[in-house]
PDB file of C-alpha atoms in Angstrom:
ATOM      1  CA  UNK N1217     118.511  58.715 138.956  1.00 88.00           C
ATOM      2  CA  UNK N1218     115.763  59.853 136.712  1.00 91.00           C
ATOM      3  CA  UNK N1219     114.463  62.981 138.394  1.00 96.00           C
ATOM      4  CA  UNK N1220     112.102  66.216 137.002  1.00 98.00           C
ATOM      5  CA  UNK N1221     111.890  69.416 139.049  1.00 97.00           C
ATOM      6  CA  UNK N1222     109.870  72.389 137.954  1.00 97.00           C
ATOM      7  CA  UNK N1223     110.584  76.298 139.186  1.00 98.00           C
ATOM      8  CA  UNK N1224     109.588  79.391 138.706  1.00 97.00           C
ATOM      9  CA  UNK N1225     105.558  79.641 140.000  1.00 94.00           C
ATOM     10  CA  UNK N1226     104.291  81.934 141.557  1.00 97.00           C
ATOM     11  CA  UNK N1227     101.668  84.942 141.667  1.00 98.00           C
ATOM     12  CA  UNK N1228     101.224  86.877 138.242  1.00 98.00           C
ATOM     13  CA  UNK N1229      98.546  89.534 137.989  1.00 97.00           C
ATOM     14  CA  UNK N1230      95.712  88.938 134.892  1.00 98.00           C
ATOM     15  CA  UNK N1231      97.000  89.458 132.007  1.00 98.00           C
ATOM     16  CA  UNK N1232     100.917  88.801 133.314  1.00 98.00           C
ATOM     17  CA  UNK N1233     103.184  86.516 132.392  1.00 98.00           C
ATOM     18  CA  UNK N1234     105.458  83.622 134.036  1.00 98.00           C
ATOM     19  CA  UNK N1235     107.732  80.960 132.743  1.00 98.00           C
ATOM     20  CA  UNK N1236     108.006  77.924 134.386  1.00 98.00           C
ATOM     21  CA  UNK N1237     111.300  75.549 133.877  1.00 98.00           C
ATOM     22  CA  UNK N1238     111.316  71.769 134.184  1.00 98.00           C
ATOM     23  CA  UNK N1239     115.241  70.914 134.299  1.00 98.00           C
ATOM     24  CA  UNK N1240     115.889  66.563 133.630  1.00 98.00           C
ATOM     25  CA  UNK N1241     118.302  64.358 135.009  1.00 97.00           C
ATOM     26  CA  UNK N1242     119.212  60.683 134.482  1.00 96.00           C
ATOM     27  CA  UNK N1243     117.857  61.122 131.005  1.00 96.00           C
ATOM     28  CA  UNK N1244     118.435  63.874 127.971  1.00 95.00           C
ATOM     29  CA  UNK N1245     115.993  65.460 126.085  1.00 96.00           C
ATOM     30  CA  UNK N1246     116.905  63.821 122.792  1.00 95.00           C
ATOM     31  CA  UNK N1247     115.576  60.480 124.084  1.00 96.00           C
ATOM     32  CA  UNK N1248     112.504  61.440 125.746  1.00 97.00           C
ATOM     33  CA  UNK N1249     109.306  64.015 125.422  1.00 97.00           C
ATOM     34  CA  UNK N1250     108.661  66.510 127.967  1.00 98.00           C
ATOM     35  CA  UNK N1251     104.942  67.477 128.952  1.00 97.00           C
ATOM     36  CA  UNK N1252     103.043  70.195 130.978  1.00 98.00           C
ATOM     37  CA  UNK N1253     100.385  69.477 132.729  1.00 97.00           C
ATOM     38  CA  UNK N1254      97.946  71.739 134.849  1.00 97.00           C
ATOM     39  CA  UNK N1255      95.187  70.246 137.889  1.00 97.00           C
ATOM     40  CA  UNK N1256      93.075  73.260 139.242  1.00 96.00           C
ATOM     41  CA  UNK N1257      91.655  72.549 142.750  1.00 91.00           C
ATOM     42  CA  UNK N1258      88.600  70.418 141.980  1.00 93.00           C
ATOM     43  CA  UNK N1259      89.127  70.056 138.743  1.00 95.00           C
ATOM     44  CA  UNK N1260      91.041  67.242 136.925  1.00 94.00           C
ATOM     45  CA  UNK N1261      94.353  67.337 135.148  1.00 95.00           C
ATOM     46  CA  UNK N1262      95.075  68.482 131.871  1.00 96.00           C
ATOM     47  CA  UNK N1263      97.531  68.516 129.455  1.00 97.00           C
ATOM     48  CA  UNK N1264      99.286  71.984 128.346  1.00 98.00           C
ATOM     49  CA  UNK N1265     101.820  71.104 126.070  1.00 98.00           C
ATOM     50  CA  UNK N1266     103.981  68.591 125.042  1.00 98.00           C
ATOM     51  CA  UNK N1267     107.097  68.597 123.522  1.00 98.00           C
ATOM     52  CA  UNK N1268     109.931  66.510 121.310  1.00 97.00           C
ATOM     53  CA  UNK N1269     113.300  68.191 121.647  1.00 97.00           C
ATOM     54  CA  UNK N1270     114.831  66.133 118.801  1.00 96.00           C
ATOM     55  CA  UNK N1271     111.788  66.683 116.263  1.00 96.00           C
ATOM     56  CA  UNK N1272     111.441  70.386 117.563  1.00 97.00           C
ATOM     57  CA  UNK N1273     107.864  69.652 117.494  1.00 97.00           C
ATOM     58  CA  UNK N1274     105.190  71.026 120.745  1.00 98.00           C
ATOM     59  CA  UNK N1275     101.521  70.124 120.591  1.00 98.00           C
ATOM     60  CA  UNK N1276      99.366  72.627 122.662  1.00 98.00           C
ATOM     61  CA  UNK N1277      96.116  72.539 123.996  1.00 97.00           C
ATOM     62  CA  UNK N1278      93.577  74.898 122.587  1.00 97.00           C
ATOM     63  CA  UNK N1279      92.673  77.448 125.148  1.00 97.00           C
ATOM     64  CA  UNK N1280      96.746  77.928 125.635  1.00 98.00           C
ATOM     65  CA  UNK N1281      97.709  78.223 121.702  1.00 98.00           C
ATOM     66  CA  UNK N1282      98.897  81.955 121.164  1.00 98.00           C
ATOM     67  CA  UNK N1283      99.535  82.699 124.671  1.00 98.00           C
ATOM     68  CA  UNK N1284     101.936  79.447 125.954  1.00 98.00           C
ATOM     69  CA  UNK N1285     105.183  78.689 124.298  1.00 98.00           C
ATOM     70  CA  UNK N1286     107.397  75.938 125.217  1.00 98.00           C
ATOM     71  CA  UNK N1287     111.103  75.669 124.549  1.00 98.00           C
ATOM     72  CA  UNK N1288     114.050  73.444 125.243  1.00 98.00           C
ATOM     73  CA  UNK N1289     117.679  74.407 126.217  1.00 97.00           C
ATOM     74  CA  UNK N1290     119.907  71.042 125.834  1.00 97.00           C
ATOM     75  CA  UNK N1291     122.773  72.465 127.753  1.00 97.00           C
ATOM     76  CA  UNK N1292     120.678  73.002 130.729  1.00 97.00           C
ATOM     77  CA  UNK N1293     118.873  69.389 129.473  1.00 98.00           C
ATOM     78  CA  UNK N1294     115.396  72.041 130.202  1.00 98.00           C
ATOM     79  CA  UNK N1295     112.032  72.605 128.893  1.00 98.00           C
ATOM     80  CA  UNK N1296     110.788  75.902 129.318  1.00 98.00           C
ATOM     81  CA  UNK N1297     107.362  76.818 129.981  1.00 98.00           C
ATOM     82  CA  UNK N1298     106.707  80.694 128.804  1.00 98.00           C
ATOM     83  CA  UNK N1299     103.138  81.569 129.597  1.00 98.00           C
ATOM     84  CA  UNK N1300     101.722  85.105 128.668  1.00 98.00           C
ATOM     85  CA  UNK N1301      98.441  87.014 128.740  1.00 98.00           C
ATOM     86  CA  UNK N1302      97.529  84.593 131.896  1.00 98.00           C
ATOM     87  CA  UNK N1303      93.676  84.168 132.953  1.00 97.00           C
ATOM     88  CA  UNK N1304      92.197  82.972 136.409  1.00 96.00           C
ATOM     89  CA  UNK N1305      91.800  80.177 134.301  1.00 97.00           C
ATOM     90  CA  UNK N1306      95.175  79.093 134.013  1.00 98.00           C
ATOM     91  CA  UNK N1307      95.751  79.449 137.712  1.00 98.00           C
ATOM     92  CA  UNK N1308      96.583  75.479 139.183  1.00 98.00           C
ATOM     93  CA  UNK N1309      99.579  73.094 140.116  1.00 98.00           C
ATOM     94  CA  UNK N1310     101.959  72.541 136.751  1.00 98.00           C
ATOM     95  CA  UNK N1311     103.945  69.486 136.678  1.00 97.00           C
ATOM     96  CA  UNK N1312     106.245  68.338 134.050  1.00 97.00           C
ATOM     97  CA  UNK N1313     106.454  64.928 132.848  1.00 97.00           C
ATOM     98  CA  UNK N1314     108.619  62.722 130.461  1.00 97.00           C
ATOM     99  CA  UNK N1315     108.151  59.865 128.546  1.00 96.00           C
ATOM    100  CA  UNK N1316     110.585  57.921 126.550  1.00 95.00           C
ATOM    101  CA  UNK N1317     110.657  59.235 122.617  1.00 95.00           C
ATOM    102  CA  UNK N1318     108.353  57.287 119.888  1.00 90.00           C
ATOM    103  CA  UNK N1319     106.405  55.555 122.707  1.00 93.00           C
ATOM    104  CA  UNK N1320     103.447  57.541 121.716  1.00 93.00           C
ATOM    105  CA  UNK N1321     102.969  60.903 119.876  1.00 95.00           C
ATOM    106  CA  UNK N1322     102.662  64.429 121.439  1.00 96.00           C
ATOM    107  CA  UNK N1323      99.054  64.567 121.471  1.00 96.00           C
ATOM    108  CA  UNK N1324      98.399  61.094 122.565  1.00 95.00           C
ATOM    109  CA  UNK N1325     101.212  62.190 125.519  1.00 96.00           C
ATOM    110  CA  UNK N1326      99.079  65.397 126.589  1.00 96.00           C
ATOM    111  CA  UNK N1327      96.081  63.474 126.644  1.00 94.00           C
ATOM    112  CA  UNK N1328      96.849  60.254 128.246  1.00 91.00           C
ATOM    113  CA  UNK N1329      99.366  62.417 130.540  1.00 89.00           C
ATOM    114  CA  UNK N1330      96.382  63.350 133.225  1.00 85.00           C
ATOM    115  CA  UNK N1331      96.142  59.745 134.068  1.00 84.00           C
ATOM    116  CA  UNK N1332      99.495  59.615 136.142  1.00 76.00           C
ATOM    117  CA  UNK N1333     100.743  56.118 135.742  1.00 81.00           C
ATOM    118  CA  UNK N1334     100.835  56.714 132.401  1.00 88.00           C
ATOM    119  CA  UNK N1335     103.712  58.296 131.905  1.00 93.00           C
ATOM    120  CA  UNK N1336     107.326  57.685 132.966  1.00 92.00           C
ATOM    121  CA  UNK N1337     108.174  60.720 135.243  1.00 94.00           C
ATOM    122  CA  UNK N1338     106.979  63.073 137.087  1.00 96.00           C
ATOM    123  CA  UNK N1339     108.188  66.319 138.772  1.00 96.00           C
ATOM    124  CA  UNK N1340     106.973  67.344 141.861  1.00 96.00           C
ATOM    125  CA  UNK N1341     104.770  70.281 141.014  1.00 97.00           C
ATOM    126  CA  UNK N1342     104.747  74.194 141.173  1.00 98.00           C
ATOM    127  CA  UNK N1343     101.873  76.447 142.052  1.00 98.00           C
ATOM    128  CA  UNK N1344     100.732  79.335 139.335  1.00 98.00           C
ATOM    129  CA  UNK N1345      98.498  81.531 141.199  1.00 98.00           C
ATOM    130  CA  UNK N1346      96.720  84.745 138.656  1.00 98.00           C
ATOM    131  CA  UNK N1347      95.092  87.158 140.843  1.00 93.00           C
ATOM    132  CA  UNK N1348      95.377  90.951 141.361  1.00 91.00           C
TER     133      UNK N1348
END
């Protein structure tokens, strides 16, 4: 069974930091990409990052780039979401996603990513909440 579940939100001051995991199943991270995405209430989903294992390539979105690093662990078949110097801005639902390897490239992933039948899998979502 192809499956995605995220951990690790939660509540992290301003300026704090969190790392969020997305752990795969029924697939390995050698055959697909794995992408963060954020949705804010009343705002619309966006792409954070998205990343090829094999190429050990990431594309970012702009307002993350120096703060968000992703990484992948292929024993524990994970991505790895580390976020630092976090804004109210960052606050929102994350869900990882994967998509099958040369299907499209990272950006195109990240951007056609907040349209959800897009892409192949979904996880279920955790909640990053910034706030004193």
């Amino acid at each position: 069974q192809v499956q995605l579940v995220e951990s690790g939100g939660g509540l992290a001051q301003p300026g704090g930091s969190l790392t969020l995991s997305c752990a795969a199943s029924g697939f390995t991270l050698d055959t697909h990409m794995i992408g963060w995405f954020r949705q804010a209430p009343g705002k619309e989903r966006e792409g954070v990052s998205c990343t090829s294992t094999r190429d050990n390539m990431t594309y970012y979105r702009n307002s993350v780039k120096g703060r968000f690093t992703a990484s992948s662990d292929r024993a524990q078949n994970a991505v790895f979401l580390h976020m630092n110097n976090l804004s109210g801005e960052d606050a929102g639902v994350y869900y990882c996603a994967a998509q099958p390897l040369d299907s499209m490239n990272l950006q195109t992933m990240c951007i056609v990513g907040v349209h959800l039948s897009y892409l192949e899998v979904w996880g279920q979502g955790v909640l990053v909440t910034v706030s004193l």
